[in-house]
Coordinates of C-alpha atoms and ligand atoms in Angstrom, one line a residue:
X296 CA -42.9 -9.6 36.9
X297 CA -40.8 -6.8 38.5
X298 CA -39.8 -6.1 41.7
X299 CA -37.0 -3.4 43.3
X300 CA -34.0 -6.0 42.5
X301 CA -35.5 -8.4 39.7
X302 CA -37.0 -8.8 36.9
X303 CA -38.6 -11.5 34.9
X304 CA -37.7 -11.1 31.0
X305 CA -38.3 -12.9 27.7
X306 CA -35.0 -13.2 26.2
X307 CA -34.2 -14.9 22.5
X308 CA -31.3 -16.6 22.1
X309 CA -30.3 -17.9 18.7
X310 CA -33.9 -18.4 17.7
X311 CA -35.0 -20.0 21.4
X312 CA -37.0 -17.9 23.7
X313 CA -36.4 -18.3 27.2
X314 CA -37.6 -17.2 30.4
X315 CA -35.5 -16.1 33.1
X316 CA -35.7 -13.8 36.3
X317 CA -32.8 -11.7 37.0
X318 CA -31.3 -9.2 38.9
X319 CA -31.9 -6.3 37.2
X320 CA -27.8 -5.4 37.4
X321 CA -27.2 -8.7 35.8
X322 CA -25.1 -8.2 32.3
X323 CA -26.2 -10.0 29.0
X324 CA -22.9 -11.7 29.3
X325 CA -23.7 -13.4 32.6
X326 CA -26.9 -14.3 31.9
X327 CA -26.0 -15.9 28.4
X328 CA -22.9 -17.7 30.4
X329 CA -24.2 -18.0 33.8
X330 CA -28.1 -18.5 33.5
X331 CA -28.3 -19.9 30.0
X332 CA -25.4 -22.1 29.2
X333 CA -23.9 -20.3 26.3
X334 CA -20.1 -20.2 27.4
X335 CA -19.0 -18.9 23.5
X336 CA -18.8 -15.3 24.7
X337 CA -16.1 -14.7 27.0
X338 CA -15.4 -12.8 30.1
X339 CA -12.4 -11.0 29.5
X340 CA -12.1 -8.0 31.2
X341 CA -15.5 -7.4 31.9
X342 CA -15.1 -3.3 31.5
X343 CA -15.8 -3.3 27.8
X344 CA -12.4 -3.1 26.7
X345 CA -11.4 -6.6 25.3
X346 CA -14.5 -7.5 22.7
X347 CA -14.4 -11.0 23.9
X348 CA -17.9 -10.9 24.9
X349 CA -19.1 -9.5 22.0
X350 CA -22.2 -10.9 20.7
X351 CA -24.9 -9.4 17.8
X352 CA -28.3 -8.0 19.2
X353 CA -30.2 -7.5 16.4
X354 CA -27.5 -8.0 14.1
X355 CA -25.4 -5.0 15.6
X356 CA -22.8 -6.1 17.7
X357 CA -22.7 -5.1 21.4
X358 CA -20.0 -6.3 24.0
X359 CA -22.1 -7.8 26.4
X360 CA -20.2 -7.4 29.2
X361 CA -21.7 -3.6 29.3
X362 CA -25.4 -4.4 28.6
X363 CA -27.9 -5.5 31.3
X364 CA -30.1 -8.5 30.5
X365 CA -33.1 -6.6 31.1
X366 CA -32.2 -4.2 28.2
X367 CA -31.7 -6.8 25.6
X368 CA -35.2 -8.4 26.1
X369 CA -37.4 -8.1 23.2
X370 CA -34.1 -8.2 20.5
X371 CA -32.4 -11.2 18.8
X372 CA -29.3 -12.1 20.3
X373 CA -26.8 -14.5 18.3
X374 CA -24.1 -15.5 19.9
X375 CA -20.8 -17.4 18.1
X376 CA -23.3 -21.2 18.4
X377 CA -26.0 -19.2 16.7
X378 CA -23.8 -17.8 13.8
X379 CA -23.6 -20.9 12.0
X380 CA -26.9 -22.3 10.3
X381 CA -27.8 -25.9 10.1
X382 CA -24.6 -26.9 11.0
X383 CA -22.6 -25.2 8.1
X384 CA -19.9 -23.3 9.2
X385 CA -20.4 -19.1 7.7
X386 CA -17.3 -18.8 5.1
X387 CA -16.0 -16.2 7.5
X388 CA -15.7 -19.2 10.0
X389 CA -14.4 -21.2 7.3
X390 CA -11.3 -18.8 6.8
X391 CA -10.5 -18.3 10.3
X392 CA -9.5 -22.2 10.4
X393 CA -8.1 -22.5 7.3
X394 CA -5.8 -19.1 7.5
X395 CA -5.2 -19.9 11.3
X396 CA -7.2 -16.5 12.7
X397 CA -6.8 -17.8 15.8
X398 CA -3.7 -19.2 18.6
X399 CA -5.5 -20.2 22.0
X400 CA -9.4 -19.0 20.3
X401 CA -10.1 -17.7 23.6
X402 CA -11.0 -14.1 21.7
X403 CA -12.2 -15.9 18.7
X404 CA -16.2 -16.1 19.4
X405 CA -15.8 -12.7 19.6
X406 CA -14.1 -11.8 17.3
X407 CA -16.4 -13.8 14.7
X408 CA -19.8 -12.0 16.0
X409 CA -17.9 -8.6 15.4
X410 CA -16.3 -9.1 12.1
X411 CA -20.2 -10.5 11.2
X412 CA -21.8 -7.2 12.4
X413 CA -18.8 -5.0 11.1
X414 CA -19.1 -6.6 7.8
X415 CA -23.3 -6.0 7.5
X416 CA -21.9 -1.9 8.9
X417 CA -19.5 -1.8 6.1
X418 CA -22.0 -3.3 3.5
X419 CA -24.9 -0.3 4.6
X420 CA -21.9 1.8 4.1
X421 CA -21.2 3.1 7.6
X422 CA -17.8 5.0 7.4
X423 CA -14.9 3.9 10.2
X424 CA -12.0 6.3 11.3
X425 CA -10.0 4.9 8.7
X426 CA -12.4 6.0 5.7
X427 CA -10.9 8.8 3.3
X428 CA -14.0 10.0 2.4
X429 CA -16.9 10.8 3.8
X430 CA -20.1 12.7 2.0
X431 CA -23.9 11.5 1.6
X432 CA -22.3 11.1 -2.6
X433 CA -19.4 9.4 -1.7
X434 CA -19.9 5.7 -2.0
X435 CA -18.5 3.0 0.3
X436 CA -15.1 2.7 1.4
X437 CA -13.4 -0.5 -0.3
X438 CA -12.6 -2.8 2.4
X439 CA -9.0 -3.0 3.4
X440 CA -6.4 -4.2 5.5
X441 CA -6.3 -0.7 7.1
X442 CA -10.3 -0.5 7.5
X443 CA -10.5 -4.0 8.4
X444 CA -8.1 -3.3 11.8
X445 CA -9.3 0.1 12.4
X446 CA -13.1 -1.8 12.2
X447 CA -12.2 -4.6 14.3
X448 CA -9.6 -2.5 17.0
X449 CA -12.3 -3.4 19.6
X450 CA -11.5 -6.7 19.9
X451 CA -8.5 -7.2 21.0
X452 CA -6.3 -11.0 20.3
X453 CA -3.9 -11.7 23.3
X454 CA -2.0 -14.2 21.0
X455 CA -1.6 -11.9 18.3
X456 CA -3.5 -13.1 15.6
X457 CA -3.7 -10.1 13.9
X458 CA -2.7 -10.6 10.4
X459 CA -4.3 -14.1 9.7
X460 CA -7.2 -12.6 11.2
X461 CA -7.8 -9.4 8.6
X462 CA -6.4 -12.2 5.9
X463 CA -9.6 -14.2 7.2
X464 CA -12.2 -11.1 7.1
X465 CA -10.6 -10.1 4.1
X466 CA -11.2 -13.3 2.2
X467 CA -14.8 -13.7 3.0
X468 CA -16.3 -10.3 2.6
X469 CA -17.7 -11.4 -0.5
Ligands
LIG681 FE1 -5.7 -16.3 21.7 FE2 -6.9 -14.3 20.2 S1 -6.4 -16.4 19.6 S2 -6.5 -14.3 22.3

């Protein structure tokens, strides 16, 4: 049902669909937080510019922050309580806790959806601005350190976590 102002939308969350009427201004981020109950992402800065919010929308990462509810219905959101199955933490999670990718975590569900999404872009061979190389022939840029930070540079850590965190990305690419 739509009106002028609101909308009512079918949104999927971490494999649950749920029904919700919103403003149509509200943000993904405030409806996963707000309406929903699903406090992993953060609200930073709210302009885009931290990646704390960042969550996957069919497996590409989107700062929701900057998308409107209404524009994510119909796709698969995963947010950082979705990214583990059956309880098992993903070995990316695995390394952030063992190679201390994180201080005060606040930037950490973030930064866990994006290195997921960044790591499936790297895999289909999407070049970064930190790629030598770049022809249909050329095959996919090894990942390192430098590709790694120049990959992740939207999410910014406040505690500077920085090198544990690449360590952690690093270690579970494979
Ligand atoms: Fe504190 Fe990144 S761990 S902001």
């Amino acid at each position: 049902m739509t009106n002028d102002t609101r909308s009512t939308i079918s949104l999927r969350v971490n494999d649950v669909t749920y029904r919700l009427n919103v403003d149509n201004r509200r943000t993904l981020l405030d409806a996963l937080r707000e309406d929903l109950g699903h406090t992993g992402p953060k609200k930073g800065c709210d302009h885009g510019q931290c990646g704390a919010c960042t969550v996957l929308v069919d497996g590409r990462r989107v700062v929701s922050c900057l998308m409107l509810a209404v524009a994510a219905e119909g796709g698969e959101v995963t947010t950082v309580e979705g990214l583990a199955g059956g309880g098992d933490l993903l070995p990316l999670q695995e390394a952030f806790v063992r190679l201390d990718g994180f201080q005060c975590g606040y930037c950490t569900s973030g930064q866990l959806c994006s290195a997921v999404g960044m790591l499936a872009e790297h895999a289909e061979g999407w070049p970064s601005a930190a790629t030598d190389e770049v022809s249909p022939s050329c095959p996919a840029a090894a990942l390192t350190a430098a590709e790694v930070r120049e990959r992740m540079s939207g999410n910014l850590c406040r505690c500077g976590a920085y090198p544990s965190i690449v360590r952690a990305i690093l270690e579970a690419q494979g």
